[in-house]
Each structure stands twice: as structure tokens, then as C-alpha cells.
Amino acid sequence: MPDESEPYDTNEAEIFSRGSLQLTFDLIRKVDPNLALQVRNIVSGEPLPRLESGLDTKNADHFRVGLNSFQVRAIVEGLVAQSRAPSNTIKNPGMVVVATALIDDWMKLAHKMIAELPESERP
């Protein structure tokens, strides 16, 4: 795992904003409460040092996600389930759009994890 004091790029697959992690928690909480708790624990940890963005708010925090591939897969599956839920069962239809955007973020991490596997272990 990289040194947390080193500069990072918010476009790195394993770097998630506080908001993305909190929304992921909210969306998967009913599907997989234990995994949702692990996501929430990331947010309750120490954020990465703030970039020179000038923003001095906790909403500007970013975290390095250290979940395993099975957990990332379960998150994607939970978000997909939420994005496909009938609109009459979702209190906030905008959450379907949010779930779809989060799926892209988590899939980016999943693809990175697969690419880092030794050739003999790749699917």
C-alpha cells in the first residue's frame, strides 16, 4: 500500500471521496449491512492529506479504499440492484443516477485489481 503522506491523484481507482463512500454506504446498507459498515469504517478513518485545492471542509476529504476484490464485487452487485429497482420502490429517483455513477467508480477499481493480478490468476 502506498505511503499515505505522498501526493495522490483523485483519479486513481482506489481513491474515493467522502461523499462517494457515504452514498455507497447508504445504497448498499439494506442489501449488505456488514459490507456497508466496512465502507462506513473507511470514512471514519483518517483521510488522505488534502490537496492544494484550497477547500477546508471535510467534504473535500478523500480516502484510499483497501477492500478486497470480493468486497468490491459485492458493492458493485449491490449498487446494480439499487439502480435496477423499480422506480416506485425508491423514495428518491435521483439515487438511481447516483448508483449508476458509483457503479462506474467501483468498476474502475475492480478493473485495476484484475489488471494487477498475475497473468496466471486473471479471469
mmCIF file of C-alpha atoms in Angstrom:
data_model
loop_
_atom_site.group_PDB
_atom_site.id
_atom_site.type_symbol
_atom_site.label_atom_id
_atom_site.label_comp_id
_atom_site.label_asym_id
_atom_site.label_seq_id
_atom_site.Cartn_x
_atom_site.Cartn_y
_atom_site.Cartn_z
ATOM 1 C CA MET A 1 0.000 0.000 0.000
ATOM 2 C CA PRO A 2 1.368 3.454 -0.893
ATOM 3 C CA ASP A 3 2.593 5.880 1.744
ATOM 4 C CA GLU A 4 -0.437 7.973 2.760
ATOM 5 C CA SER A 5 1.693 11.105 3.121
ATOM 6 C CA GLU A 6 2.734 11.020 -0.552
ATOM 7 C CA PRO A 7 0.800 13.072 -3.112
ATOM 8 C CA TYR A 8 -2.062 11.259 -4.774
ATOM 9 C CA ASP A 9 -4.310 11.767 -7.756
ATOM 10 C CA THR A 10 -8.050 11.826 -7.118
ATOM 11 C CA ASN A 11 -8.454 9.954 -10.406
ATOM 12 C CA GLU A 12 -6.651 6.900 -9.002
ATOM 13 C CA ALA A 13 -9.063 3.958 -8.949
ATOM 14 C CA GLU A 14 -8.652 3.305 -5.211
ATOM 15 C CA ILE A 15 -9.185 6.946 -4.179
ATOM 16 C CA PHE A 16 -12.783 7.785 -3.260
ATOM 17 C CA SER A 17 -14.288 10.983 -1.932
ATOM 18 C CA ARG A 18 -16.111 11.117 1.377
ATOM 19 C CA GLY A 19 -19.376 11.715 -0.491
ATOM 20 C CA SER A 20 -18.949 8.707 -2.777
ATOM 21 C CA LEU A 21 -18.258 6.418 0.150
ATOM 22 C CA GLN A 22 -21.178 7.776 2.176
ATOM 23 C CA LEU A 23 -23.560 7.348 -0.767
ATOM 24 C CA THR A 24 -22.237 3.833 -1.338
ATOM 25 C CA PHE A 25 -22.933 3.074 2.321
ATOM 26 C CA ASP A 26 -26.479 4.454 2.035
ATOM 27 C CA LEU A 27 -27.262 2.489 -1.117
ATOM 28 C CA ILE A 28 -25.912 -0.914 -0.059
ATOM 29 C CA ARG A 29 -26.907 -0.767 3.607
ATOM 30 C CA LYS A 30 -30.159 -2.725 3.137
ATOM 31 C CA VAL A 31 -28.606 -5.212 0.697
ATOM 32 C CA ASP A 32 -25.431 -5.998 2.658
ATOM 33 C CA PRO A 33 -25.278 -4.321 6.092
ATOM 34 C CA ASN A 34 -21.895 -5.821 7.031
ATOM 35 C CA LEU A 35 -20.229 -4.606 3.861
ATOM 36 C CA ALA A 36 -21.905 -1.210 4.229
ATOM 37 C CA LEU A 37 -20.384 -0.990 7.700
ATOM 38 C CA GLN A 38 -16.925 -1.676 6.259
ATOM 39 C CA VAL A 39 -17.431 1.157 3.769
ATOM 40 C CA ARG A 40 -18.521 3.461 6.585
ATOM 41 C CA ASN A 41 -15.438 2.447 8.587
ATOM 42 C CA ILE A 42 -13.256 3.739 5.732
ATOM 43 C CA VAL A 43 -14.910 7.147 6.074
ATOM 44 C CA SER A 44 -14.430 7.147 9.839
ATOM 45 C CA GLY A 45 -10.705 6.553 9.343
ATOM 46 C CA GLU A 46 -8.008 9.117 8.676
ATOM 47 C CA PRO A 47 -8.470 10.862 5.307
ATOM 48 C CA LEU A 48 -5.613 11.381 2.902
ATOM 49 C CA PRO A 49 -3.824 14.715 3.244
ATOM 50 C CA ARG A 50 -5.787 17.428 1.483
ATOM 51 C CA LEU A 51 -4.565 18.550 -1.889
ATOM 52 C CA GLU A 52 -3.759 22.169 -2.589
ATOM 53 C CA SER A 53 -7.371 22.825 -3.604
ATOM 54 C CA GLY A 54 -7.949 25.497 -1.000
ATOM 55 C CA LEU A 55 -11.057 23.767 0.308
ATOM 56 C CA ASP A 56 -11.110 23.462 4.075
ATOM 57 C CA THR A 57 -14.123 21.234 4.579
ATOM 58 C CA LYS A 58 -14.494 17.577 5.454
ATOM 59 C CA ASN A 59 -16.424 17.164 2.193
ATOM 60 C CA ALA A 60 -13.115 17.661 0.363
ATOM 61 C CA ASP A 61 -11.662 14.571 2.066
ATOM 62 C CA HIS A 62 -10.513 11.556 0.076
ATOM 63 C CA PHE A 63 -9.761 8.049 1.267
ATOM 64 C CA ARG A 64 -7.772 5.136 -0.127
ATOM 65 C CA VAL A 65 -10.017 2.084 -0.316
ATOM 66 C CA GLY A 66 -8.342 -1.134 0.772
ATOM 67 C CA LEU A 67 -11.177 -3.616 0.272
ATOM 68 C CA ASN A 68 -10.583 -6.984 -1.370
ATOM 69 C CA SER A 69 -11.916 -7.999 -4.777
ATOM 70 C CA PHE A 70 -14.830 -9.967 -3.323
ATOM 71 C CA GLN A 71 -15.964 -6.935 -1.343
ATOM 72 C CA VAL A 72 -15.660 -4.666 -4.381
ATOM 73 C CA ARG A 73 -17.697 -7.153 -6.408
ATOM 74 C CA ALA A 74 -20.398 -7.256 -3.716
ATOM 75 C CA ILE A 75 -20.537 -3.449 -3.696
ATOM 76 C CA VAL A 76 -20.988 -3.367 -7.477
ATOM 77 C CA GLU A 77 -23.694 -6.023 -7.257
ATOM 78 C CA GLY A 78 -25.492 -4.086 -4.506
ATOM 79 C CA LEU A 79 -25.346 -0.854 -6.487
ATOM 80 C CA VAL A 80 -26.573 -2.591 -9.638
ATOM 81 C CA ALA A 81 -29.514 -3.992 -7.660
ATOM 82 C CA GLN A 82 -30.342 -0.469 -6.482
ATOM 83 C CA SER A 83 -30.065 1.006 -9.973
ATOM 84 C CA ARG A 84 -32.458 -1.629 -11.329
ATOM 85 C CA ALA A 85 -35.025 -1.337 -8.543
ATOM 86 C CA PRO A 86 -38.482 -0.338 -9.749
ATOM 87 C CA SER A 87 -38.879 3.420 -9.535
ATOM 88 C CA ASN A 88 -41.918 3.091 -7.278
ATOM 89 C CA THR A 89 -39.788 1.405 -4.574
ATOM 90 C CA ILE A 90 -37.146 4.126 -4.496
ATOM 91 C CA LYS A 91 -38.052 7.204 -2.489
ATOM 92 C CA ASN A 92 -35.556 9.358 -4.398
ATOM 93 C CA PRO A 93 -35.337 8.514 -8.121
ATOM 94 C CA GLY A 94 -32.172 10.630 -8.337
ATOM 95 C CA MET A 95 -30.458 7.902 -6.358
ATOM 96 C CA VAL A 96 -30.671 5.647 -9.438
ATOM 97 C CA VAL A 97 -28.480 8.153 -11.266
ATOM 98 C CA VAL A 98 -26.111 8.309 -8.287
ATOM 99 C CA ALA A 99 -25.963 4.496 -8.101
ATOM 100 C CA THR A 100 -25.067 4.334 -11.795
ATOM 101 C CA ALA A 101 -22.225 6.838 -11.335
ATOM 102 C CA LEU A 102 -20.949 4.936 -8.295
ATOM 103 C CA ILE A 103 -21.018 1.677 -10.257
ATOM 104 C CA ASP A 104 -18.582 3.268 -12.721
ATOM 105 C CA ASP A 105 -16.240 4.286 -9.885
ATOM 106 C CA TRP A 106 -16.269 0.867 -8.242
ATOM 107 C CA MET A 107 -15.882 -0.911 -11.614
ATOM 108 C CA LYS A 108 -12.801 1.211 -12.270
ATOM 109 C CA LEU A 109 -11.334 -0.153 -9.024
ATOM 110 C CA ALA A 110 -12.344 -3.723 -9.935
ATOM 111 C CA HIS A 111 -10.639 -3.442 -13.338
ATOM 112 C CA LYS A 112 -7.473 -2.128 -11.681
ATOM 113 C CA MET A 113 -7.489 -5.033 -9.243
ATOM 114 C CA ILE A 114 -7.828 -7.526 -12.103
ATOM 115 C CA ALA A 115 -5.048 -5.840 -14.081
ATOM 116 C CA GLU A 116 -2.728 -6.144 -11.068
ATOM 117 C CA LEU A 117 -3.246 -9.902 -10.789
ATOM 118 C CA PRO A 118 -0.514 -12.184 -12.105
ATOM 119 C CA GLU A 119 -1.342 -13.368 -15.631
ATOM 120 C CA SER A 120 -1.997 -16.923 -14.373
ATOM 121 C CA GLU A 121 -4.689 -15.703 -11.950
ATOM 122 C CA ARG A 122 -6.635 -13.398 -14.270
ATOM 123 C CA PRO A 123 -10.149 -14.376 -15.297
#
